[in-house]
PDB file of C-alpha atoms and ligand atoms in Angstrom:
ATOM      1  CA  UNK A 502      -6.956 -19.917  12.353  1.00 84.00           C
ATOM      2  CA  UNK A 503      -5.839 -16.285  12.010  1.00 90.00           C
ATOM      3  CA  UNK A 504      -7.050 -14.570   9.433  1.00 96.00           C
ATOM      4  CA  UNK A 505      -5.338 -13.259   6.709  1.00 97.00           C
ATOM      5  CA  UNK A 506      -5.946  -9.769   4.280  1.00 98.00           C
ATOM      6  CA  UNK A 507      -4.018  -7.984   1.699  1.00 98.00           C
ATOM      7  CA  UNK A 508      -5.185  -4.085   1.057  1.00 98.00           C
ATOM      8  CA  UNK A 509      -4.315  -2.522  -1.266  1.00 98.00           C
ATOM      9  CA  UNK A 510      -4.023   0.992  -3.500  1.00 98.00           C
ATOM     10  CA  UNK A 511      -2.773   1.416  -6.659  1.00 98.00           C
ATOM     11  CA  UNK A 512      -3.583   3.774  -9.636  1.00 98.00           C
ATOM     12  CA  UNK A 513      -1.050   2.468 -12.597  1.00 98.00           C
ATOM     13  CA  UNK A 514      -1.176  -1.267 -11.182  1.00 98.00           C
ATOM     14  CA  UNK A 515       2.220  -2.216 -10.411  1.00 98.00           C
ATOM     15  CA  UNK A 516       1.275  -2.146  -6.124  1.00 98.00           C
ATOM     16  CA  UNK A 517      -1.683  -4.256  -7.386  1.00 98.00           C
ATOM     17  CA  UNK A 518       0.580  -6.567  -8.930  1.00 98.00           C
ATOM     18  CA  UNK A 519       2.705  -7.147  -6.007  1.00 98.00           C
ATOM     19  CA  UNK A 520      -0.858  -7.359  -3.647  1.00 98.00           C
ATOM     20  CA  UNK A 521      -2.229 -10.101  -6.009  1.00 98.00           C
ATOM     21  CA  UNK A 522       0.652 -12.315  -5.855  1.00 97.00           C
ATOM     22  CA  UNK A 523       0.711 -11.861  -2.280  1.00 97.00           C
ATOM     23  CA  UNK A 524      -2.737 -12.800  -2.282  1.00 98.00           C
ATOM     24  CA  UNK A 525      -2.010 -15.602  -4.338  1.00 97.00           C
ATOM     25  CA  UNK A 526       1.142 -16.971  -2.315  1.00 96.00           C
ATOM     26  CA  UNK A 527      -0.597 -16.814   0.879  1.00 96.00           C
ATOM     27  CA  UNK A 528      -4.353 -17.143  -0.270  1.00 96.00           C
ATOM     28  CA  UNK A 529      -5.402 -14.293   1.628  1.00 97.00           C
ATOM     29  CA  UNK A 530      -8.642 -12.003   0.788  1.00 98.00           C
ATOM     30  CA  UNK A 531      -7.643  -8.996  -1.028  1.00 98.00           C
ATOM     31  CA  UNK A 532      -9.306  -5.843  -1.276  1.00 98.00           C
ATOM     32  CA  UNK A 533      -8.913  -2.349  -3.194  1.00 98.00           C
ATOM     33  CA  UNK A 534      -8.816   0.969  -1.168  1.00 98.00           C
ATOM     34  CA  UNK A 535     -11.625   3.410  -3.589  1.00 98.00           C
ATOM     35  CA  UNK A 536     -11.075   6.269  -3.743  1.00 98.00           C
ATOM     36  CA  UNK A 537     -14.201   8.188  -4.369  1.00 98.00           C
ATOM     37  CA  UNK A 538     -12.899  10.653  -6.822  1.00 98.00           C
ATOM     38  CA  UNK A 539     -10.860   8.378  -8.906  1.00 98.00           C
ATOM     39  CA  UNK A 540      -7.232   9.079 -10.263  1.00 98.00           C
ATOM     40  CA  UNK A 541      -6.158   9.385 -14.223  1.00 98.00           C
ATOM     41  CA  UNK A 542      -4.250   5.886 -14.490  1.00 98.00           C
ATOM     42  CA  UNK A 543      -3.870   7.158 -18.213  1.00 98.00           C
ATOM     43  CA  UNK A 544       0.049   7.436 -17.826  1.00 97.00           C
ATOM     44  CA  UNK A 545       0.199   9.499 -20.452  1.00 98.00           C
ATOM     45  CA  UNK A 546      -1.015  11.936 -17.893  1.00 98.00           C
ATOM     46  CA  UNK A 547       0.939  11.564 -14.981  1.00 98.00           C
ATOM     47  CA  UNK A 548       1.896  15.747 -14.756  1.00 98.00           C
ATOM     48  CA  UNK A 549      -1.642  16.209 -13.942  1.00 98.00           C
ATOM     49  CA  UNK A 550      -1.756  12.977 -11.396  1.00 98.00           C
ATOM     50  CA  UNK A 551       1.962  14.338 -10.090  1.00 98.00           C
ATOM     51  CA  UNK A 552       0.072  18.157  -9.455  1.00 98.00           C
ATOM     52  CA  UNK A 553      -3.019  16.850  -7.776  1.00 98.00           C
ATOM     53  CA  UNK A 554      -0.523  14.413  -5.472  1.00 98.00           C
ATOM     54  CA  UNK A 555       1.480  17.159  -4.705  1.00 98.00           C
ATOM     55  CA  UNK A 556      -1.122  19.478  -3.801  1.00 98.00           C
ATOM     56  CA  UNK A 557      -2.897  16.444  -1.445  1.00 98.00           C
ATOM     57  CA  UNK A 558       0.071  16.640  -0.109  1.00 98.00           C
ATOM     58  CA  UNK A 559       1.184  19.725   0.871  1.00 98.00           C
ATOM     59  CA  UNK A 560      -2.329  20.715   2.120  1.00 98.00           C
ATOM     60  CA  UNK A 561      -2.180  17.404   4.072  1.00 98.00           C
ATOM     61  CA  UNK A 562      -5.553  16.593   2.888  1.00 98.00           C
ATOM     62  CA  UNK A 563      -7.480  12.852   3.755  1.00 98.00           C
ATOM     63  CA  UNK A 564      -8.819  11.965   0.133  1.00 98.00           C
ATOM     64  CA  UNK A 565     -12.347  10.303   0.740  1.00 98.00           C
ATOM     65  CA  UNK A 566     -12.445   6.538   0.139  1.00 98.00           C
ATOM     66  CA  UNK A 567     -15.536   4.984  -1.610  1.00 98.00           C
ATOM     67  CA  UNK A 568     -15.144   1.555  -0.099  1.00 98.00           C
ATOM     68  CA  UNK A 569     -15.086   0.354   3.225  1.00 98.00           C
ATOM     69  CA  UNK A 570     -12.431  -2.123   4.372  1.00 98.00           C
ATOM     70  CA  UNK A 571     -13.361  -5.007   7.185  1.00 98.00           C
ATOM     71  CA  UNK A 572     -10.180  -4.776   8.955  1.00 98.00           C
ATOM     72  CA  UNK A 573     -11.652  -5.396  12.319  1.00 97.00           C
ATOM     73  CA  UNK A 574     -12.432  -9.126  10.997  1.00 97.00           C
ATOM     74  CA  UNK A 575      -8.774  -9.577  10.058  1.00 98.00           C
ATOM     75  CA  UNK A 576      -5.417 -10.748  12.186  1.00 97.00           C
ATOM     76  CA  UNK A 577      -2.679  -9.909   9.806  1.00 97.00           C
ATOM     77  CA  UNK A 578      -3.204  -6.677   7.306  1.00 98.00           C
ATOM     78  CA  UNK A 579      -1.036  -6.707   4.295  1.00 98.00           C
ATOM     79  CA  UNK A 580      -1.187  -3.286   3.365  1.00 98.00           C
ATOM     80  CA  UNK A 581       0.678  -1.678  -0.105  1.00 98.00           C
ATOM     81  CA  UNK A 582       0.930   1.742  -1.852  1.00 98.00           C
ATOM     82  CA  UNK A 583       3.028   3.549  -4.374  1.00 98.00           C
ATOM     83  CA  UNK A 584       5.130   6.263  -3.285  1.00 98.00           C
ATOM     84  CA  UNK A 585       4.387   9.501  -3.812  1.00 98.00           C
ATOM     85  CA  UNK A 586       6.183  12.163  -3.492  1.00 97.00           C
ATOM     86  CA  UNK A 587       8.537  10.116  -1.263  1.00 97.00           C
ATOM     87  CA  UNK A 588       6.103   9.281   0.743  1.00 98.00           C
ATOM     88  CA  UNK A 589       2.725   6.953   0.843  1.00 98.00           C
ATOM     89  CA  UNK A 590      -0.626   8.698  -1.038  1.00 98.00           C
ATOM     90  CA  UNK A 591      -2.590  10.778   1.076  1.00 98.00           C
ATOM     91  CA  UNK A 592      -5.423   8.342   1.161  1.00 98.00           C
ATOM     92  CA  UNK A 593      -3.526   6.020   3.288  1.00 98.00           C
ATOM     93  CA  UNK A 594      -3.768   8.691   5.932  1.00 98.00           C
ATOM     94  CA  UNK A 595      -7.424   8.588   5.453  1.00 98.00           C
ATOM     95  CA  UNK A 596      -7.109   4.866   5.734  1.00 98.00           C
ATOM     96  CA  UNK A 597      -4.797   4.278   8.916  1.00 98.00           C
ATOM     97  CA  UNK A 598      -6.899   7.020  10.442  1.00 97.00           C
ATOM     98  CA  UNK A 599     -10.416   4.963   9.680  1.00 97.00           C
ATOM     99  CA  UNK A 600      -9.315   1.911  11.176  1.00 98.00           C
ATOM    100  CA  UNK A 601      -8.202   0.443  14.648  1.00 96.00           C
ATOM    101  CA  UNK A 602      -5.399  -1.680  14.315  1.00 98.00           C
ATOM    102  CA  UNK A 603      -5.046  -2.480  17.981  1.00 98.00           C
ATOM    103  CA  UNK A 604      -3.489  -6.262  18.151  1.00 97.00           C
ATOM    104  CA  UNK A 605      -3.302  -6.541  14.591  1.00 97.00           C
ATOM    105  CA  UNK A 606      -0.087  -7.228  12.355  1.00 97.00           C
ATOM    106  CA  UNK A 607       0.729  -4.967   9.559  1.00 98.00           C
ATOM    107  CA  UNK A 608       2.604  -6.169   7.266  1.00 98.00           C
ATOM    108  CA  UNK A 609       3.820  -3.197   4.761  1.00 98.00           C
ATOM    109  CA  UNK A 610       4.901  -3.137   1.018  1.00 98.00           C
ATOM    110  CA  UNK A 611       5.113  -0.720  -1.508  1.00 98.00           C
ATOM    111  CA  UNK A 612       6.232   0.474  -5.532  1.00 98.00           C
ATOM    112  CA  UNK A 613       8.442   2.856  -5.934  1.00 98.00           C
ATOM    113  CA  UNK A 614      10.914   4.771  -8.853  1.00 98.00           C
ATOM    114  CA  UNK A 615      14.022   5.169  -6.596  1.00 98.00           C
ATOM    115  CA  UNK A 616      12.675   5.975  -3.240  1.00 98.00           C
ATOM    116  CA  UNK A 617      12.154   2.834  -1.540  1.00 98.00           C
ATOM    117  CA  UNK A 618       9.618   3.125   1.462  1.00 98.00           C
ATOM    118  CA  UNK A 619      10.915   6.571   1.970  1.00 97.00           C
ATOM    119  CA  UNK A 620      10.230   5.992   5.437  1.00 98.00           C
ATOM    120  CA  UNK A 621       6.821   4.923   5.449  1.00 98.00           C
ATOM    121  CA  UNK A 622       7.163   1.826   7.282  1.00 98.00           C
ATOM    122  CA  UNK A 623       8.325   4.053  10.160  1.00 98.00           C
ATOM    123  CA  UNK A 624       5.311   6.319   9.697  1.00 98.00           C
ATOM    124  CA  UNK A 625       2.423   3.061   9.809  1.00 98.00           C
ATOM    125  CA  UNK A 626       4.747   2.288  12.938  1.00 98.00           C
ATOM    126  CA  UNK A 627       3.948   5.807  14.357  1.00 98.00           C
ATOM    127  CA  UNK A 628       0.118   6.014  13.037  1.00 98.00           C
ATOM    128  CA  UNK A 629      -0.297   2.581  14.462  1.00 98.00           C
ATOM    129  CA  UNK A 630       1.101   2.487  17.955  1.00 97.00           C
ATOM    130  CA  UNK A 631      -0.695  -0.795  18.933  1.00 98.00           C
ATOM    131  CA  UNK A 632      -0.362  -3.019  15.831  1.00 98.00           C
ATOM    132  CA  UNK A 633       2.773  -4.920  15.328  1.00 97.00           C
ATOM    133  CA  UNK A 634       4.365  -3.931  12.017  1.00 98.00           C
ATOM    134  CA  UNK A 635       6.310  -6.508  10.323  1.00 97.00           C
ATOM    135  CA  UNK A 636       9.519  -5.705   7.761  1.00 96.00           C
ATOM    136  CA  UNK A 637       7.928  -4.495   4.388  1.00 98.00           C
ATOM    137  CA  UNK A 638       8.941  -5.352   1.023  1.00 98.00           C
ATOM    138  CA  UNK A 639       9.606  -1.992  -1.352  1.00 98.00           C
ATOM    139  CA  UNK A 640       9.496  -3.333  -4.870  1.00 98.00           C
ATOM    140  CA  UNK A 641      10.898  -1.007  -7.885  1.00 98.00           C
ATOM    141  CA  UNK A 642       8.225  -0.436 -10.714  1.00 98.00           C
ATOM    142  CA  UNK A 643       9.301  -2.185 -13.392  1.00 97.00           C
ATOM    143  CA  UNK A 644       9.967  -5.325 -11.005  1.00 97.00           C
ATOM    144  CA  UNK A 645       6.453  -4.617  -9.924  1.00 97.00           C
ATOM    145  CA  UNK A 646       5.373  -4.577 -13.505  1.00 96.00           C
ATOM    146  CA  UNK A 647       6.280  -8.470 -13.905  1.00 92.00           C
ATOM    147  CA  UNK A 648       5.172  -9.421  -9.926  1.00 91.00           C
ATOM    148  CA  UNK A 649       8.855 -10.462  -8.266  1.00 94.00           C
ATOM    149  CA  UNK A 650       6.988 -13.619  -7.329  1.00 96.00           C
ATOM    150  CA  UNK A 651      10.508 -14.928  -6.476  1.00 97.00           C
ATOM    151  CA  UNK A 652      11.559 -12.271  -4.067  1.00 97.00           C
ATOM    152  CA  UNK A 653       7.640 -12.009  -2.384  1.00 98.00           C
ATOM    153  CA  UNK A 654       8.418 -15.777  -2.067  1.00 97.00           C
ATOM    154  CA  UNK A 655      11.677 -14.891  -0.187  1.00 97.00           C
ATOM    155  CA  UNK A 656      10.648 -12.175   1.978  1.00 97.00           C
ATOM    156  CA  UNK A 657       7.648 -14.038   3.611  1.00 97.00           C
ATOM    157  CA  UNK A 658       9.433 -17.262   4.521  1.00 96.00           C
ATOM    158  CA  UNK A 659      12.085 -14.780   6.285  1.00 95.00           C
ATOM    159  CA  UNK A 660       9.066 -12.359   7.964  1.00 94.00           C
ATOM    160  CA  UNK A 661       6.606 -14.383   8.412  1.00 85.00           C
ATOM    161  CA  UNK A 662       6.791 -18.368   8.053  1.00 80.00           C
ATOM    162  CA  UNK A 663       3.712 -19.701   9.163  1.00 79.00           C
ATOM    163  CA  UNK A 664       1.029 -17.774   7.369  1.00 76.00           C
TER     164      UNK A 664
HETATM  165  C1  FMN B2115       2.181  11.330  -8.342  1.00 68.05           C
HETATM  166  C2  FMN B2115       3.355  10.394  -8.311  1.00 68.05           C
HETATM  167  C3  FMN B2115       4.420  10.676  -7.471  1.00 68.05           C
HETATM  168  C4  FMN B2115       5.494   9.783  -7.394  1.00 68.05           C
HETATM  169  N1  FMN B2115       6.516  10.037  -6.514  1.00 68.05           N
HETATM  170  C5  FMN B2115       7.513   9.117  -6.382  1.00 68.05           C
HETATM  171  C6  FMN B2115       8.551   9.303  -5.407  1.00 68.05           C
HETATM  172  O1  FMN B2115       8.585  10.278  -4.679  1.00 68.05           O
HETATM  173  N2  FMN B2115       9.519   8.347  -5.328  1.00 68.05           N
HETATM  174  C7  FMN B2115       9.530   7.236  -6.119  1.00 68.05           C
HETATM  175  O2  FMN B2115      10.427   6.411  -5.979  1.00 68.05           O
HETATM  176  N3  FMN B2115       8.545   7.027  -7.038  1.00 68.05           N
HETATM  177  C8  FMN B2115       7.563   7.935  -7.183  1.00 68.05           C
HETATM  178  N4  FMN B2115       6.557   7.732  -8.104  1.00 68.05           N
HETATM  179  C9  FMN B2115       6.584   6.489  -8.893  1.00 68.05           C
HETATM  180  C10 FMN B2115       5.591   5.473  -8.333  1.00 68.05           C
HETATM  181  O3  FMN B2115       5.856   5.157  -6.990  1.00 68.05           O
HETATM  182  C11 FMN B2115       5.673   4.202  -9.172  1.00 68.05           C
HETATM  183  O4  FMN B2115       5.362   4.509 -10.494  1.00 68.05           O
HETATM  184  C12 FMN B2115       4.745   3.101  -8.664  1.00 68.05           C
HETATM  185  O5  FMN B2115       5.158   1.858  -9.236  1.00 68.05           O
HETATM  186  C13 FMN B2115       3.287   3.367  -9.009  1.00 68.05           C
HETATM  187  O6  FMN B2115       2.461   2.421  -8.337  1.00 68.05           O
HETATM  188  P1  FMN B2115       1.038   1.976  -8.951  1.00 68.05           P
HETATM  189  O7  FMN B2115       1.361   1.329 -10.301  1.00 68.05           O
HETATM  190  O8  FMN B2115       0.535   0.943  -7.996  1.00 68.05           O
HETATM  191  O9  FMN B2115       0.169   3.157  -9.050  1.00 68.05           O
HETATM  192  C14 FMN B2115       5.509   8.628  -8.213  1.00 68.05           C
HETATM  193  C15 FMN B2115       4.437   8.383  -9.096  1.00 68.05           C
HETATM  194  C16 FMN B2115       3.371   9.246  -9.124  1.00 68.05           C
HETATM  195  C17 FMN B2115       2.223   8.943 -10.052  1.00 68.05           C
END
């Protein structure tokens, strides 16, 4: 029986939100990608988290993770982020890059504010020549906030039916 994961990063907890309902729809494992200097979830501060994004960003740096993720025991890799700065956090770099996803299906989602998957699906596609990526599900924030279990329901009888 093929095996089933949903990864996940998140600092304010809406892309957890959506992960853990996918986790709970399809009863896959899910796991957390650490980061090993954590981010200010405190909202209250999100200039500072917006800086320190940007500047990840535009010095293309690969944010250490603290974890490590068993993908290589895993057939189908459900894999969600928030956008940042209209594209995923740098850390996913660090991820995609850590892992061979030779044979494997990816199956993308993500939060946003506005930006959808500002072309990230195309970039795992790109990052991930040999893996099969599936149609991803970008879910706006405050839809994320309450879990869109209706619309997760939707979009994985449509993408993938027998999981
Ligand atoms: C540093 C930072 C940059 C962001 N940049 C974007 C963006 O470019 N486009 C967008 O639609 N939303 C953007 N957002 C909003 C987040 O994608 C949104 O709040 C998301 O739901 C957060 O996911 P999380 O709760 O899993 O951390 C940004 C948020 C942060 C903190």
């Amino acid at each position: 029986m093929a095996k089933n994961l949903v990864v996940y990063f998140s600092v304010y907890g809406t892309a957890k939100n959506i992960a853990e309902e996918i986790a709970r729809q399809t009863g896959a494992d899910i796991m957390e990608i650490e980061p090993a200097v954590p981010y200010d979830s405190n909202r209250d501060h999100y200039s500072a988290l917006a800086k320190l994004a940007k500047k990840e960003h535009d010095e293309d740096m690969r944010p250490a993770m603290k974890n490590e993720i068993p993908v290589a025991e895993y057939d189908n890799i459900f894999i969600g982020y928030p956008m940042w700065w209209y594209t995923f956090p740098m850390i996913l770099y660090t991820f995609f890059d850590k892992y061979d996803f030779s044979g494997k299906t990816i199956i993308p989602f993500n939060t946003h504010k506005g930006s959808g998957d500002g072309g990230t699906y195309r970039t795992i596609k790109r990052l991930e020549p040999n893996a099969t990526v599936l149609e991803g599900l970008p879910v706006e924030m405050t839809a994320a906030e309450r879990g869109d279990p209706e619309r997760i329901k939707q979009w994985l009888m449509r993408i993938c039916p027998n999981l």
